[in-house]
CSV table of C-alpha atoms in Angstrom, one decimal:
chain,number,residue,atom,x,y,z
A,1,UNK,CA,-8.0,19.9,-10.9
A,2,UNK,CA,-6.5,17.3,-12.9
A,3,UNK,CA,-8.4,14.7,-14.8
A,4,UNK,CA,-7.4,11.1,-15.4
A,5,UNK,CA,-7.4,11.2,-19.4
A,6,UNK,CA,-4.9,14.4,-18.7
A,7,UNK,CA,-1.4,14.4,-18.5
A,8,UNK,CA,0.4,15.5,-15.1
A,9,UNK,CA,3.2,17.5,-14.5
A,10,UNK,CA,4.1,14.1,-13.0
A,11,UNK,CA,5.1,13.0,-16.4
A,12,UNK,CA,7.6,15.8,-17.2
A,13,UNK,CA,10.7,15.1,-15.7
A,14,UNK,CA,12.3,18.5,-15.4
A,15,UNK,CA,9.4,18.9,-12.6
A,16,UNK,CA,9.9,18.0,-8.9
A,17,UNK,CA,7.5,15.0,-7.8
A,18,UNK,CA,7.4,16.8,-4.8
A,19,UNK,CA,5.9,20.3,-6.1
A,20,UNK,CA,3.6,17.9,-8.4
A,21,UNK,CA,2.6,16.0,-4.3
A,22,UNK,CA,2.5,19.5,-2.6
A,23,UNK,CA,-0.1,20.8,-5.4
A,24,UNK,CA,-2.3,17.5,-4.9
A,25,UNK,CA,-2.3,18.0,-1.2
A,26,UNK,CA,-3.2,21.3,-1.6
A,27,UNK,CA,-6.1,20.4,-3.7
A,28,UNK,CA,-7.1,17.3,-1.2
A,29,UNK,CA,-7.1,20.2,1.4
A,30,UNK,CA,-9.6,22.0,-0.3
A,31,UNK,CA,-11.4,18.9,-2.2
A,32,UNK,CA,-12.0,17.6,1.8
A,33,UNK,CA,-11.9,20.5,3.9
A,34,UNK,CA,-9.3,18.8,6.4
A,35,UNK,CA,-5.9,20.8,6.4
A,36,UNK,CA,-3.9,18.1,7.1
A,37,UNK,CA,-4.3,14.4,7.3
A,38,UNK,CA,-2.3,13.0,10.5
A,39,UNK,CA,-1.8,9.0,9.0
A,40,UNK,CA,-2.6,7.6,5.4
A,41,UNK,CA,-3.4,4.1,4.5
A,42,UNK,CA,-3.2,2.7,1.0
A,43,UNK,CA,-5.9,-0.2,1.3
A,44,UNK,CA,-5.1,-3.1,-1.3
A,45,UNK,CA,-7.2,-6.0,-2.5
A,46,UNK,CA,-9.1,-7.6,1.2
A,47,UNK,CA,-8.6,-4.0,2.9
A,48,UNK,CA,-11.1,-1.9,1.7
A,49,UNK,CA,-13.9,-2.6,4.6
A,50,UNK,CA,-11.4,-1.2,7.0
A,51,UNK,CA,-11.7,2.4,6.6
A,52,UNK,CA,-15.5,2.1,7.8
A,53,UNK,CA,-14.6,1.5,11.2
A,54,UNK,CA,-11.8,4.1,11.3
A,55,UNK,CA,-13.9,6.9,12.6
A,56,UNK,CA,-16.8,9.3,10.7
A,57,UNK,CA,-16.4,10.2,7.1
A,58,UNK,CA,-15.9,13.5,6.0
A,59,UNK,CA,-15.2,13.6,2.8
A,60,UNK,CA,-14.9,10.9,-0.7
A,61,UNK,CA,-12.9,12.2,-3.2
A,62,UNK,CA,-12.6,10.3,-6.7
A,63,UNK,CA,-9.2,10.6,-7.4
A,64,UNK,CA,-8.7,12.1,-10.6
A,65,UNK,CA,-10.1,15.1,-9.6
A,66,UNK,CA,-6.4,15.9,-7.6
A,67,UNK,CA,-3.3,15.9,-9.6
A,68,UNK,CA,-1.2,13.1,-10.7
A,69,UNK,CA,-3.7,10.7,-9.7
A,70,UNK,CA,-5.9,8.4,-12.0
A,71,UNK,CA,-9.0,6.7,-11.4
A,72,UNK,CA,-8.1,3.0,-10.3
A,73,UNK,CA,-7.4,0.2,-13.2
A,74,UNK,CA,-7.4,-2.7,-11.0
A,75,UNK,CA,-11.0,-4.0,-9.9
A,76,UNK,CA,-11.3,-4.6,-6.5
A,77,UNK,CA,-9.7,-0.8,-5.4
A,78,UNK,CA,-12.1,2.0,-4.7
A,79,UNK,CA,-10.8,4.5,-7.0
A,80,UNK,CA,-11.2,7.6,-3.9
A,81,UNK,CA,-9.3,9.4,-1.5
A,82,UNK,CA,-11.7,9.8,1.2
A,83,UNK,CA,-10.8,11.5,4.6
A,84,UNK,CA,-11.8,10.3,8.5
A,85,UNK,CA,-11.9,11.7,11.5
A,86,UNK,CA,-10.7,9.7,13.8
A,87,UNK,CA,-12.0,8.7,17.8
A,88,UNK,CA,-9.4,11.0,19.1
A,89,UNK,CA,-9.6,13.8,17.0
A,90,UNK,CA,-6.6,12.5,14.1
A,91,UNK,CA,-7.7,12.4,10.2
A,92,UNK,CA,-7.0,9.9,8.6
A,93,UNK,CA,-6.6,9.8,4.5
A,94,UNK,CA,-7.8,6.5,2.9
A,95,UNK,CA,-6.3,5.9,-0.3
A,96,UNK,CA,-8.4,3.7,-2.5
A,97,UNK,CA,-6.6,4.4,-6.1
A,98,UNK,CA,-2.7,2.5,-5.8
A,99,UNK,CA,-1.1,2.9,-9.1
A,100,UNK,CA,0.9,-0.8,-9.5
A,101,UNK,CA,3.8,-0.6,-11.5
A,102,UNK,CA,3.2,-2.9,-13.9
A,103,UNK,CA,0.1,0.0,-15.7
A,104,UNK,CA,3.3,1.3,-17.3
A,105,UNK,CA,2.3,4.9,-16.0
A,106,UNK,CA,6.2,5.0,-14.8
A,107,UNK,CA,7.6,5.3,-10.5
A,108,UNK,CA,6.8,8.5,-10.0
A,109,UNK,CA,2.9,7.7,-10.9
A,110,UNK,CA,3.1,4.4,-8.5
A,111,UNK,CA,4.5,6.3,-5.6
A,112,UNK,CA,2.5,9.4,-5.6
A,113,UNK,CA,-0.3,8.9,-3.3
A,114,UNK,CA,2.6,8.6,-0.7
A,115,UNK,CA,4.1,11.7,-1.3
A,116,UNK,CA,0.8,13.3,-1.6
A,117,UNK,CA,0.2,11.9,1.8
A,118,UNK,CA,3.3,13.3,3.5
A,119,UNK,CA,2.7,16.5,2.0
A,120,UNK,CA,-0.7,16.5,3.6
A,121,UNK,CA,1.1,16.2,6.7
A,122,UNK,CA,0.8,12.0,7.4
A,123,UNK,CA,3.9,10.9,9.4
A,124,UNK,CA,2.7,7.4,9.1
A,125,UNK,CA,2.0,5.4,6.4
A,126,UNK,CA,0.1,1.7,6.6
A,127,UNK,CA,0.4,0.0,3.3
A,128,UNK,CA,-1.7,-3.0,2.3
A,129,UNK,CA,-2.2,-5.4,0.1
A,130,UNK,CA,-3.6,-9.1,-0.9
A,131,UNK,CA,-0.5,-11.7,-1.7
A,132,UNK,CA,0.5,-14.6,-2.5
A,133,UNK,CA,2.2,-17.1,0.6
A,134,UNK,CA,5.3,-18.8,0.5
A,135,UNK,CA,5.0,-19.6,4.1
A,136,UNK,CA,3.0,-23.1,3.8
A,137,UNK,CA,1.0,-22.8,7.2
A,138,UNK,CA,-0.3,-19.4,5.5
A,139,UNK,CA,-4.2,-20.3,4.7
A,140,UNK,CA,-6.3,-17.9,2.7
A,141,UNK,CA,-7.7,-15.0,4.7
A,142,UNK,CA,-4.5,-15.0,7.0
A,143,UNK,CA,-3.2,-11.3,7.8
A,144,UNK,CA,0.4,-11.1,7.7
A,145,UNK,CA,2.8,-8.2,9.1
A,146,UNK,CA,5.7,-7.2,6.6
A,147,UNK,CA,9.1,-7.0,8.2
A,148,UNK,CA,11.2,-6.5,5.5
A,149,UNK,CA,11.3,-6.5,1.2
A,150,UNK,CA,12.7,-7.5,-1.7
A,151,UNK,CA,12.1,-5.1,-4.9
A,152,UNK,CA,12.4,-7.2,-8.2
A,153,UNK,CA,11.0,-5.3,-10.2
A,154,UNK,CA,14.5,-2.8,-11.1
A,155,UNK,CA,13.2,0.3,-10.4
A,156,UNK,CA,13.2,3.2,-7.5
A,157,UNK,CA,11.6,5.8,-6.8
A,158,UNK,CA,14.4,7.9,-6.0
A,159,UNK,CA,15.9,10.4,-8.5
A,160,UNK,CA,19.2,11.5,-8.8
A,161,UNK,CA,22.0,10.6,-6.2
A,162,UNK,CA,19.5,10.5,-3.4
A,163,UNK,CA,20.7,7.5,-0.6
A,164,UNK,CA,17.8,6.8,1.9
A,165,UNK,CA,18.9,3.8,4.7
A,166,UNK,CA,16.7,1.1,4.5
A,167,UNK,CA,17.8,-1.3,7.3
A,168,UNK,CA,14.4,0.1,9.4
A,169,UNK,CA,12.3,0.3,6.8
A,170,UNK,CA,9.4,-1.3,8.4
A,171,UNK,CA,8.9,-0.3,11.9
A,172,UNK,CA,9.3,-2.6,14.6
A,173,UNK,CA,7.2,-0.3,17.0
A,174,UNK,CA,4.7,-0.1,14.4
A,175,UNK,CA,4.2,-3.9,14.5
A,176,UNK,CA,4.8,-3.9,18.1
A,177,UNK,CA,1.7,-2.2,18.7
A,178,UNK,CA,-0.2,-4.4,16.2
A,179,UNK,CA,1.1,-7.0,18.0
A,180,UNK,CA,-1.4,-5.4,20.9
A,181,UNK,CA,-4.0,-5.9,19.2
A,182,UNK,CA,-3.2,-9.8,18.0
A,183,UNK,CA,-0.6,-11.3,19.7
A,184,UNK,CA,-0.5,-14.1,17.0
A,185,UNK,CA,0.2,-12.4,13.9
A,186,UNK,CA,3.4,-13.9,12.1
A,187,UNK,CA,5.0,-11.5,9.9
A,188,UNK,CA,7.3,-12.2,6.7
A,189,UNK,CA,9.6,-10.8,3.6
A,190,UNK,CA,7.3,-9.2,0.9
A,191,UNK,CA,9.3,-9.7,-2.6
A,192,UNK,CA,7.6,-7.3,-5.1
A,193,UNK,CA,7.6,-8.8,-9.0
A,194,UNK,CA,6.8,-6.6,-11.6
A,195,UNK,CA,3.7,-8.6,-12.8
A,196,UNK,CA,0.8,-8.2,-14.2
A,197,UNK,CA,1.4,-12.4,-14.6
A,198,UNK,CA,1.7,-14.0,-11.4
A,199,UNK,CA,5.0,-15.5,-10.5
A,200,UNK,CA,6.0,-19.3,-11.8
A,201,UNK,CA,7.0,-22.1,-9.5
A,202,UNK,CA,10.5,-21.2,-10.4
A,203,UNK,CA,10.7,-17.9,-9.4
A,204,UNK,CA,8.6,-18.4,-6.3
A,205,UNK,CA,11.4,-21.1,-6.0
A,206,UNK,CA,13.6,-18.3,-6.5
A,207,UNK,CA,11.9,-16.0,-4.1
A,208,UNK,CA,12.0,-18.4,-1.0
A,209,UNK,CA,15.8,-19.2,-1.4
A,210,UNK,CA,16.4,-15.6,-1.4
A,211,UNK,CA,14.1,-15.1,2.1
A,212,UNK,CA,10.9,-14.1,0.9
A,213,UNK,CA,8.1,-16.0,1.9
A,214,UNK,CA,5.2,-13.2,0.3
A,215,UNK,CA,5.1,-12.3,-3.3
A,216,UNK,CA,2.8,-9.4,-4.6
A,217,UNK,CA,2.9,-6.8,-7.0
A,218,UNK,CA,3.1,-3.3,-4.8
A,219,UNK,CA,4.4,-2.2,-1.5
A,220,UNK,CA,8.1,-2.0,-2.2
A,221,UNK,CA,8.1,0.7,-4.2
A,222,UNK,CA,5.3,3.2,-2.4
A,223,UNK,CA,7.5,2.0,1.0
A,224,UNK,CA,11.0,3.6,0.1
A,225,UNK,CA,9.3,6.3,-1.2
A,226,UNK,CA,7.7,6.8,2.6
A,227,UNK,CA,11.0,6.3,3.9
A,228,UNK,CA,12.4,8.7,1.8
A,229,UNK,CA,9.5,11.4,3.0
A,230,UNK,CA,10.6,10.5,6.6
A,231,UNK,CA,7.5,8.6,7.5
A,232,UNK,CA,7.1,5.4,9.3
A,233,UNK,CA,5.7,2.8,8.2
A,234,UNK,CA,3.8,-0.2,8.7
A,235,UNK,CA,3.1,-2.7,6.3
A,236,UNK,CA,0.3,-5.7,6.3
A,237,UNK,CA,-0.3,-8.3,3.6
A,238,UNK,CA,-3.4,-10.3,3.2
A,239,UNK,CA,-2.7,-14.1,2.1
A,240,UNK,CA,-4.8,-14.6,-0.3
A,241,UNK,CA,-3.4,-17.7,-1.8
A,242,UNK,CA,-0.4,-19.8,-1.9
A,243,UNK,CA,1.9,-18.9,-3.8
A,244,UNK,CA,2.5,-20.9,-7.8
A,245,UNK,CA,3.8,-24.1,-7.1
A,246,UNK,CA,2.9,-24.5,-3.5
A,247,UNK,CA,-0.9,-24.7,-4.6
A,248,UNK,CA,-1.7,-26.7,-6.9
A,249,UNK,CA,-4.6,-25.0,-8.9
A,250,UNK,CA,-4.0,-22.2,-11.3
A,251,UNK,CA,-3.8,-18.6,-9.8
A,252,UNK,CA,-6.1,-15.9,-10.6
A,253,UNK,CA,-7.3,-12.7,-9.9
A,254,UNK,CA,-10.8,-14.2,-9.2
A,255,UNK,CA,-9.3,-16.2,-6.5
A,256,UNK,CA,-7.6,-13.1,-4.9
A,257,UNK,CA,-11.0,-11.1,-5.0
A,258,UNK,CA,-12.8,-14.1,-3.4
A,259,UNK,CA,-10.6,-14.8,-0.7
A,260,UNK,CA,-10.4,-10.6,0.4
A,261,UNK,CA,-14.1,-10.9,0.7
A,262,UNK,CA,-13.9,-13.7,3.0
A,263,UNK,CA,-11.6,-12.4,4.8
A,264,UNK,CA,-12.6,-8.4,5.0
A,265,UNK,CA,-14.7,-8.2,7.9
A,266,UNK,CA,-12.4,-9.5,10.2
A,267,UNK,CA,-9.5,-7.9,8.4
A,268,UNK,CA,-11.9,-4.4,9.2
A,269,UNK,CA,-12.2,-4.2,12.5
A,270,UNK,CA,-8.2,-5.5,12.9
A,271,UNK,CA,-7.0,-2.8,10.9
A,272,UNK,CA,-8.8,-0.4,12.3
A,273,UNK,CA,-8.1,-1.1,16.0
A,274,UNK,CA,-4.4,-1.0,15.3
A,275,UNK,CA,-4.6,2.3,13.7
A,276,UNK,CA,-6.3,3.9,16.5
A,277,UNK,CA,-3.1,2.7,18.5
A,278,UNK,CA,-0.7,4.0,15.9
């Protein structure tokens, strides 16, 4: 298995991501004893508490023991793969150890827990994170569905002359059926920076009169990837904060940490009730 001070085939670039995401699946596989993983959630800063309610545990993985994957740099993410069984029989993989983009470790590092997942056989992907709000009735703790992104940060993770439609990308029957579970949830445009510095009032400026109204530092990225691996996907954002400018204290990562742990009980059992309707 591959170790997080190694290098990964990931890093050569005469060799296919997705041999290097069929290899990892295989090793999750074995690492977990579940042959394949039916859905796969990527749970970002606020999220984490929700895979306790998914279903029983079966296995914790840290995730540099399965190829292309590094132990989490971000505090506040797990650093695990870790697989459930679900109420009605489903496994669900948990994937506590996002690569952001801005760790320099290049796309096809950022976007490699999604292929891993759809080579473990996960036709759905839920992506999460904690973000800033545009939106100024956002408070802190609000969960917010994603309808729709803007990537900022010049990059893809497609290779080559590869097209993938993104007019769908995040499923309206997907939030539909979140919708079940709380009628009132607004939804919004993510726009993904490249960070690590949070965004200025200008360019949150920027990002409203282009139509966003969340700005973060994931998702995009990880989400055409999904598309491209012919899952569906729903995506959720936790408003941590409003976004530079709008608030008038300084950001910080502190403030982002604080206002997930407020928020992560409720955020729990949400999460996990629409994912057993998924």
């Amino acid at each position: 298995m591959a170790s997080s001070e190694s290098r990964s085939n990931l890093d050569d670039p005469t060799t296919s991501p997705f041999d290097v995401a069929a290899l990892a699946a295989q090793q999750l596989a074995e690492a977990t004893g579940v042959p394949r993983h039916d859905i796969a959630l990527t749970l970002g800063s606020g999220w984490g508490k929700a895979a306790d309610h998914l279903g029983e545990e079966v296995a914790s993985v840290p995730a540099e023991q399965i190829e292309g994957f590094s132990a989490s740099g971000v505090v506040g993410h797990s650093g695990t793969l870790r697989s459930f069984r679900m109420a009605d029989g489903r496994h669900a993989l948990v994937i506590g150890a996002r690569t952001h983009f801005y760790e320099g470790k290049g796309v096809r590092r950022v976007v490699h827990s999604v292929r891993t997942a759809a080579a473990a056989g996960a036709t759905v992907m839920v992506l999460t994170n904690g973000a800033g709000g545009i939106k100024r009735s956002w408070t802190p703790g609000t969960p917010v569905l994603i309808s729709d992104h803007i990537n900022l940060t010049a990059a893809s993770p497609l290779e080559g002359a590869t097209f993938v439609d993104l007019t769908d990308l995040y499923s309206a029957r997907l939030r539909a059926v979140a919708r079940e579970v709380e009628a009132d949830l607004d939804e919004g445009v993510y726009v993904q920076f490249r960070g690590p510095h949070y965004e200025t009032p200008a360019e949150v400026r920027m990002a409203e009169t282009i139509g966003g109204t969340i700005v973060g530092m994931s998702t995009a990225l990880e989400a055409i990837a999904a598309r491209e691996a012919g899952m569906e996907i729903l995506g959720m954002s936790l408003i941590t904060n409003l976004a530079a400018g709008i608030q008038s204290e300084p950001l910080s990562h502190a403030e982002v940490l604080a206002a997930g742990r407020a928020a992560e009980s409720r955020l729990a059992r949400l999460l996990a009730d629409i994912v057993g309707r998924l």
